[in-house]
mmCIF file of C-alpha atoms in Angstrom:
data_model
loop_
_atom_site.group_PDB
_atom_site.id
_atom_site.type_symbol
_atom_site.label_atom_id
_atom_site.label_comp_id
_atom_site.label_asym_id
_atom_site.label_seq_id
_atom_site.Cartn_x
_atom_site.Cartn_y
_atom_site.Cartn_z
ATOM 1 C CA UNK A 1 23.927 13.604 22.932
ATOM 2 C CA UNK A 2 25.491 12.771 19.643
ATOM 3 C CA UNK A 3 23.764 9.180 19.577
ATOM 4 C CA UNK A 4 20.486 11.205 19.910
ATOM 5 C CA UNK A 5 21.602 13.211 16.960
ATOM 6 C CA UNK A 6 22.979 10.305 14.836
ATOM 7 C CA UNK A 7 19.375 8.543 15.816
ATOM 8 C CA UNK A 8 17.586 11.799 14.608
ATOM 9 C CA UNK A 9 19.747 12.404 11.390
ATOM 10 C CA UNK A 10 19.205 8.487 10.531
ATOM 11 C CA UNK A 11 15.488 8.878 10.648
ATOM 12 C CA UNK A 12 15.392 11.806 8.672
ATOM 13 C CA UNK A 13 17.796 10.468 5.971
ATOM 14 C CA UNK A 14 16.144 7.256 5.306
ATOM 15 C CA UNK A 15 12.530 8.857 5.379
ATOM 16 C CA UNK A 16 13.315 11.759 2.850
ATOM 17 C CA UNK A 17 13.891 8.928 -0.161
ATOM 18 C CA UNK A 18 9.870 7.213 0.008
ATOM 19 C CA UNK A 19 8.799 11.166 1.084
ATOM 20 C CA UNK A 20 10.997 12.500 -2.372
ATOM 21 C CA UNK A 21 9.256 9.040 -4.328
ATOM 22 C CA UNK A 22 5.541 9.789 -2.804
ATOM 23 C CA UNK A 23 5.807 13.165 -4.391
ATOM 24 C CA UNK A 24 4.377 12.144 -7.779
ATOM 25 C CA UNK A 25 2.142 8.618 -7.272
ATOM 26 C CA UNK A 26 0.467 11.141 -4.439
ATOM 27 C CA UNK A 27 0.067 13.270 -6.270
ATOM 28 C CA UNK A 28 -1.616 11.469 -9.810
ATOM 29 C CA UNK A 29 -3.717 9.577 -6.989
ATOM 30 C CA UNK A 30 -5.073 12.836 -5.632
ATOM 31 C CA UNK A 31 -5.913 13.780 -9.118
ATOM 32 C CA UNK A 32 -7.370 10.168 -10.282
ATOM 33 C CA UNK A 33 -9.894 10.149 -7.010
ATOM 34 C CA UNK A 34 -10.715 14.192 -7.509
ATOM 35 C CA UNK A 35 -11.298 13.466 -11.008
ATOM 36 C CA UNK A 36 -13.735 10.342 -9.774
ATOM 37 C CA UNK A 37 -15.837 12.799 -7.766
ATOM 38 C CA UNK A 38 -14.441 13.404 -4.279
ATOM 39 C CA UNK A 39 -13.578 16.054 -2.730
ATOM 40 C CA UNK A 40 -10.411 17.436 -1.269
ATOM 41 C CA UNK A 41 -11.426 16.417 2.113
ATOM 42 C CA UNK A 42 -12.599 12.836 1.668
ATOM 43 C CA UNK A 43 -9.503 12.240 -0.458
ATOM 44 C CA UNK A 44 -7.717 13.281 2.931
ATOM 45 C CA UNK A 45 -9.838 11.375 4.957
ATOM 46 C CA UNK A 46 -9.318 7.931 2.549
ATOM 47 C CA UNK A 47 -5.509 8.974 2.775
ATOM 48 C CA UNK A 48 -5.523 8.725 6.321
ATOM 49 C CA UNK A 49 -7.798 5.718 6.637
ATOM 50 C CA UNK A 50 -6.342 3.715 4.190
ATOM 51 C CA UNK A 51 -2.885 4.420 3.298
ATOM 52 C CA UNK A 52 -2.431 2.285 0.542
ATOM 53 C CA UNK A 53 -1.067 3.638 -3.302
ATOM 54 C CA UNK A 54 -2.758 0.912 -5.151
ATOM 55 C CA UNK A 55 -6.046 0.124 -3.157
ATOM 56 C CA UNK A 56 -7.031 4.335 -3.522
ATOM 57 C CA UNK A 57 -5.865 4.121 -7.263
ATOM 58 C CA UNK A 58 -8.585 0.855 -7.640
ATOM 59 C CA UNK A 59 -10.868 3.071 -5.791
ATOM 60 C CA UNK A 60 -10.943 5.648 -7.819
ATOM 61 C CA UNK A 61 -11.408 3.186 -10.607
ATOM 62 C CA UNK A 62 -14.327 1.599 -8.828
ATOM 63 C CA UNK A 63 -15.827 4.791 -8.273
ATOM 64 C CA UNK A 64 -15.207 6.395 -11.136
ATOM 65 C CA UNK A 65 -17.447 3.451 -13.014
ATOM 66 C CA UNK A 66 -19.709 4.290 -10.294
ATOM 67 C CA UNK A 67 -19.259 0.540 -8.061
ATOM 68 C CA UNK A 68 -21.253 -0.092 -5.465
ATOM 69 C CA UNK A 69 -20.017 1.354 -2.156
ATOM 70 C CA UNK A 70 -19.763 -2.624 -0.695
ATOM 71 C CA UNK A 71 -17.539 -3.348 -4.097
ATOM 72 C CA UNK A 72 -15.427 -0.786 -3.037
ATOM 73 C CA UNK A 73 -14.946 -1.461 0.584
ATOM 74 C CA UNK A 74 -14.322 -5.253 -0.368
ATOM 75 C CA UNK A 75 -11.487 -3.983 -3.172
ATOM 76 C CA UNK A 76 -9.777 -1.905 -0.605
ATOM 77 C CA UNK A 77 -10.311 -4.414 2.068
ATOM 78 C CA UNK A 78 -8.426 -7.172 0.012
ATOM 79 C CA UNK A 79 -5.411 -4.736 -1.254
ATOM 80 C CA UNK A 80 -4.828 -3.721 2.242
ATOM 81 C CA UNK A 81 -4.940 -7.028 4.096
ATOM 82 C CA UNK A 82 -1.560 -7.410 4.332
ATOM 83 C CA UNK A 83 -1.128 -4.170 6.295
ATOM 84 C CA UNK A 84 -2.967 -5.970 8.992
ATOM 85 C CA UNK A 85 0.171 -8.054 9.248
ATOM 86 C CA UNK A 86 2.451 -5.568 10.057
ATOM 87 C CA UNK A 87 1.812 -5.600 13.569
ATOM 88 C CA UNK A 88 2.447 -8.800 13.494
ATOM 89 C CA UNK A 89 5.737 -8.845 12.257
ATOM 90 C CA UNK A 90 7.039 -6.162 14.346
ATOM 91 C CA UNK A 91 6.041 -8.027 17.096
ATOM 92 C CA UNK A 92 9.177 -9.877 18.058
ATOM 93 C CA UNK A 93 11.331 -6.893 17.281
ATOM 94 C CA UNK A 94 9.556 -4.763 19.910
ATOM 95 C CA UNK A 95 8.742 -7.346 22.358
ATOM 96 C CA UNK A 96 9.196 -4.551 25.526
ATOM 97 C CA UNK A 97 7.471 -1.565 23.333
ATOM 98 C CA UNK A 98 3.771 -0.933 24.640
ATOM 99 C CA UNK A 99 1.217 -2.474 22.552
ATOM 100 C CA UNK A 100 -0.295 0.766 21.079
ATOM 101 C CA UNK A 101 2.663 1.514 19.787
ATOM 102 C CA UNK A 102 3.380 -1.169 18.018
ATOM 103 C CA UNK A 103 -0.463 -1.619 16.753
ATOM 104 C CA UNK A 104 -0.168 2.083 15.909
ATOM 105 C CA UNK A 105 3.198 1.843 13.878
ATOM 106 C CA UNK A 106 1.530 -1.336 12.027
ATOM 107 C CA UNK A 107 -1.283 0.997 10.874
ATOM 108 C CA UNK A 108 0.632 3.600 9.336
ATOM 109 C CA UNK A 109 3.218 1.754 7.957
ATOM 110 C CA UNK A 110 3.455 1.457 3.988
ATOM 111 C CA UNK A 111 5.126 -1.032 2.178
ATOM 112 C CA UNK A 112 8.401 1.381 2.135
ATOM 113 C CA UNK A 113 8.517 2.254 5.418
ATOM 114 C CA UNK A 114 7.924 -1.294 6.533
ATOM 115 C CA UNK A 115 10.714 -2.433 4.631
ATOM 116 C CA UNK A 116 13.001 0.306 6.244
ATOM 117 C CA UNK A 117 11.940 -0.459 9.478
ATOM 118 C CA UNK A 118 12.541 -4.310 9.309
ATOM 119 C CA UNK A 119 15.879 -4.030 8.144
ATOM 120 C CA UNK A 120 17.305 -1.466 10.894
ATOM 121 C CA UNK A 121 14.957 -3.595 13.345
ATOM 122 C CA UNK A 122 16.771 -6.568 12.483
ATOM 123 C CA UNK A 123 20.034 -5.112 12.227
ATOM 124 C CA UNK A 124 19.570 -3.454 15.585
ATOM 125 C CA UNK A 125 22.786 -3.094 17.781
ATOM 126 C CA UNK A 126 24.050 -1.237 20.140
ATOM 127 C CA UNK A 127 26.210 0.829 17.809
ATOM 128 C CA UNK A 128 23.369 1.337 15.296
ATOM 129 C CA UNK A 129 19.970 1.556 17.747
ATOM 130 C CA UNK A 130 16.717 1.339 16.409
ATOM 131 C CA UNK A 131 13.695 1.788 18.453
ATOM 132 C CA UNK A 132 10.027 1.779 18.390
ATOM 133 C CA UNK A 133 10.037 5.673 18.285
ATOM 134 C CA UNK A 134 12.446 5.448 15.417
ATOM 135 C CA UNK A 135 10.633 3.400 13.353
ATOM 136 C CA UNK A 136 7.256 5.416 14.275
ATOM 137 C CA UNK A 137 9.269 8.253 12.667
ATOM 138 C CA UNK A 138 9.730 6.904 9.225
ATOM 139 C CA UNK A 139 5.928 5.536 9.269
ATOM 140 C CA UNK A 140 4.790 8.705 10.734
ATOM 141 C CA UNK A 141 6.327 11.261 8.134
ATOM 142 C CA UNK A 142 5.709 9.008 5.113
ATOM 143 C CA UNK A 143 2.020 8.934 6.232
ATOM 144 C CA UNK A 144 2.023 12.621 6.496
ATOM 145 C CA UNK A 145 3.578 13.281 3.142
ATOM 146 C CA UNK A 146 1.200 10.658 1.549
ATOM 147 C CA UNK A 147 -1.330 12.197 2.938
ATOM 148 C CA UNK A 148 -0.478 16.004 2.121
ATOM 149 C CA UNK A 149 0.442 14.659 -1.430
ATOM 150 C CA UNK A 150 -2.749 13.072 -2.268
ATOM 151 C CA UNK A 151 -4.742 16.256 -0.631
ATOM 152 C CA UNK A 152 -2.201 18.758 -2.833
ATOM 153 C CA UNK A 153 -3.577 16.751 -6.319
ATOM 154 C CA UNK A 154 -7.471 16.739 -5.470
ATOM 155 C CA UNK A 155 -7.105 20.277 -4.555
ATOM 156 C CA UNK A 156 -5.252 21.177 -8.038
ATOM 157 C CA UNK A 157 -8.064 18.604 -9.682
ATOM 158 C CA UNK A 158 -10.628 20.922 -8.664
ATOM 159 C CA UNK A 159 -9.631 23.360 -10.852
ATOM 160 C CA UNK A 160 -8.338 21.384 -13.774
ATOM 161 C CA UNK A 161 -10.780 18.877 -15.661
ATOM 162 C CA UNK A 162 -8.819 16.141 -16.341
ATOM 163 C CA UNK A 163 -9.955 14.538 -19.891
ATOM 164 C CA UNK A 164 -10.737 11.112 -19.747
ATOM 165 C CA UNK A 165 -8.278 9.629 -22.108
ATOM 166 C CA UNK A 166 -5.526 10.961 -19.898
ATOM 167 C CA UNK A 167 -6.951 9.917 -16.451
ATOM 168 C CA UNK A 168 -7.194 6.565 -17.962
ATOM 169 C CA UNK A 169 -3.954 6.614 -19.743
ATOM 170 C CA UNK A 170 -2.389 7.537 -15.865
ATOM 171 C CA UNK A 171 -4.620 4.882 -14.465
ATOM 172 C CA UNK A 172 -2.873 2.373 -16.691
ATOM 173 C CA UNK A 173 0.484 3.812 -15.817
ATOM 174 C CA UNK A 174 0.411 3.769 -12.504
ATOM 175 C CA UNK A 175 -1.226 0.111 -12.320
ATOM 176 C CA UNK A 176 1.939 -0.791 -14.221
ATOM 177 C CA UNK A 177 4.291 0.898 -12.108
ATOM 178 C CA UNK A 178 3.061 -0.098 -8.847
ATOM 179 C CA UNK A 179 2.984 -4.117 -10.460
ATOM 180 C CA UNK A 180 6.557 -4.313 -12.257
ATOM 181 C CA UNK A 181 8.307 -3.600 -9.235
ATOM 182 C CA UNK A 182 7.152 -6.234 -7.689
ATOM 183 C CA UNK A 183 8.077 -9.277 -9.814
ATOM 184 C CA UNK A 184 10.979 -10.108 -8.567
ATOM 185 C CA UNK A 185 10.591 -13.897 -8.009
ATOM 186 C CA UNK A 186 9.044 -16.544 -9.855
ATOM 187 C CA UNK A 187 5.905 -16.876 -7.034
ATOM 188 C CA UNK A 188 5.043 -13.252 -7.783
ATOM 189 C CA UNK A 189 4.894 -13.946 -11.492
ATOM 190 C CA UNK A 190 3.241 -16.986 -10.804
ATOM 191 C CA UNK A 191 0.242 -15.508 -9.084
ATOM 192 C CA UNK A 192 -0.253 -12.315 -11.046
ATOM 193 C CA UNK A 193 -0.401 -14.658 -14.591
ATOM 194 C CA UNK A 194 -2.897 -16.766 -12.561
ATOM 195 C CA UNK A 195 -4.878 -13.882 -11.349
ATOM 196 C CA UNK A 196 -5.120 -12.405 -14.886
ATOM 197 C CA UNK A 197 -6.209 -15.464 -15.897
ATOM 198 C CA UNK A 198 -8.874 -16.233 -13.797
ATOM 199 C CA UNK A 199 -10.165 -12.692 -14.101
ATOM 200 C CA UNK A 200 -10.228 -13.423 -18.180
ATOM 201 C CA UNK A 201 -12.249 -16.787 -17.497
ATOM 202 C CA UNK A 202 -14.723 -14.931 -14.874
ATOM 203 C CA UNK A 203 -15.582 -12.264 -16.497
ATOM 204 C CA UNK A 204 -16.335 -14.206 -19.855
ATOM 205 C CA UNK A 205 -18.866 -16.208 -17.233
ATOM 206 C CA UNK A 206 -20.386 -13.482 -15.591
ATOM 207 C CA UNK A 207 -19.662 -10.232 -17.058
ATOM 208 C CA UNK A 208 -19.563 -8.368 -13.866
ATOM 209 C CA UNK A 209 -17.405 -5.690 -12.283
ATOM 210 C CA UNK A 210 -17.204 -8.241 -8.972
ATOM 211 C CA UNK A 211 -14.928 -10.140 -11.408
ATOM 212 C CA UNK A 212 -11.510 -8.798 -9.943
ATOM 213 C CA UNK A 213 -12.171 -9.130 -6.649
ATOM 214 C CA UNK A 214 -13.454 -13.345 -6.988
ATOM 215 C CA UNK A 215 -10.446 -13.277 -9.207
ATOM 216 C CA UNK A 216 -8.270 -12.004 -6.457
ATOM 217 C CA UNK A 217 -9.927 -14.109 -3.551
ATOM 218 C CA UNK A 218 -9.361 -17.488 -5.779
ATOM 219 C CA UNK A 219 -5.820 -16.613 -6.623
ATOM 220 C CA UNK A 220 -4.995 -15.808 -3.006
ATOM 221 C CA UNK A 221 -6.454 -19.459 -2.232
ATOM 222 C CA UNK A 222 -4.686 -21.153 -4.144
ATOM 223 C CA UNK A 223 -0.953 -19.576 -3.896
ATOM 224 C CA UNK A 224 -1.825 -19.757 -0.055
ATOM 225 C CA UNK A 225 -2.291 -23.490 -0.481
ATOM 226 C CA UNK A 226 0.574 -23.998 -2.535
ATOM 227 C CA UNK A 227 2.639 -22.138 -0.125
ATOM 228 C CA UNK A 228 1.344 -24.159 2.819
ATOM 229 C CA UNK A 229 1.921 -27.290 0.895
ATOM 230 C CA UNK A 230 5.170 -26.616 -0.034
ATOM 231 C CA UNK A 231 6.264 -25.824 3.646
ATOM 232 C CA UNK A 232 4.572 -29.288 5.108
ATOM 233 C CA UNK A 233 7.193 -31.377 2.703
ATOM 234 C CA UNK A 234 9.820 -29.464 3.704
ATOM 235 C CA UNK A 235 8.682 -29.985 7.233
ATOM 236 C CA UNK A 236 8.622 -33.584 6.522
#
């Protein structure tokens, strides 16, 4: 009985931290997508769907400078690809789980949770347990929050017109905040330089709002062949 306790207290602990961190990206993103045009309801339903900070912040970019609803799916599409991966990964964590489960958990995991759920995954022992309905927990209540977040700031954007100059000005921000994190190695840097790069090129070429999205694609191909070249010599 105390295990079960300990198990439940664990889950709880390590899920209020992304839930407490949510709070405010939720709730600017809300705001951003309201201020783009949607409603309180679609805003939930994109929440839900998509689960993903910075593919609803390009979104409500795209939509905002009125993209095409393919240019949109594509944007999201690419941002989120990695999510499709989750599942993956799990996978040999959770061999005797039921597939559902595990294909669930991969869909609503974030990039928090996921990294919560590895760790105690592979740091699983008998002592410290972690389960499939442990880490459905974590990815379940940060989903939730996200979700109720996002809803709470297109419900207050309703009522408030946000000026322009500030909703970009927060768009900016949160671009930034969402990128710096995530430099922490030199492949990281590496690719984001490149990506910049190739946008700056593209859209001298074409001047179209496609641009980021070719950018992204190219970039992608080429760290992807990098990466698959540099494991071949080290196979060799």
């Amino acid at each position: 009985m105390a295990e079960i306790v300990d198990a439940k207290s664990e889950r709880i602990k390590l899920s209020i931290p992304i839930i407490v961190g949510y709070l405010p990206v939720g709730l600017a993103c809300g705001l951003l997508l309201a201020d783009a045009g949607l409603t309180w309801w679609q805003v939930v339903l994109m929440s839900s769907l998509v689960f993903g900070g910075s593919a609803q912040f390009v979104a409500a970019a795209l939509i905002a400078q009125n993209a095409s609803v393919f240019e949109v799916f594509i944007s999201v599409l690419l941002l989120s690809s990695r999510q499709a991966l989750y599942s993956v990964s799990f996978g040999p964590y959770l061999k005797q789980a039921p597939n559902f489960k595990v294909a669930w958990l991969g869909y609503m995991t974030a990039d928090e949770s996921y990294a919560i759920n590895v760790l105690k995954l592979q740091d699983n022992s008998r002592q410290k347990p972690w389960a499939i309905n442990d880490a459905l927990f974590v990815a379940t209540a940060t989903w939730l929050s996200w979700i109720l977040f996002t809803a709470s700031g297109a419900l207050f954007g309703t009522f408030i017109q946000i000026p322009d100059v500030i909703s970009n000005f927060v768009m900016v921000a949160m671009f930034i905040g969402i990128l710096v994190p995530n430099l922490n190695n030199r492949m990281m840097l590496n690719t984001m330089l490149l990506t910049g790069v190739i946008a700056v090129i593209l859209m001298t070429i074409f001047q179209s709002s496609y641009v980021i999205i070719m950018a992204t694609a190219i970039a992608l191909a080429v760290v992807f062949y990098f990466l698959k070249r540099q494991e071949n010599n080290r196979v060799a």
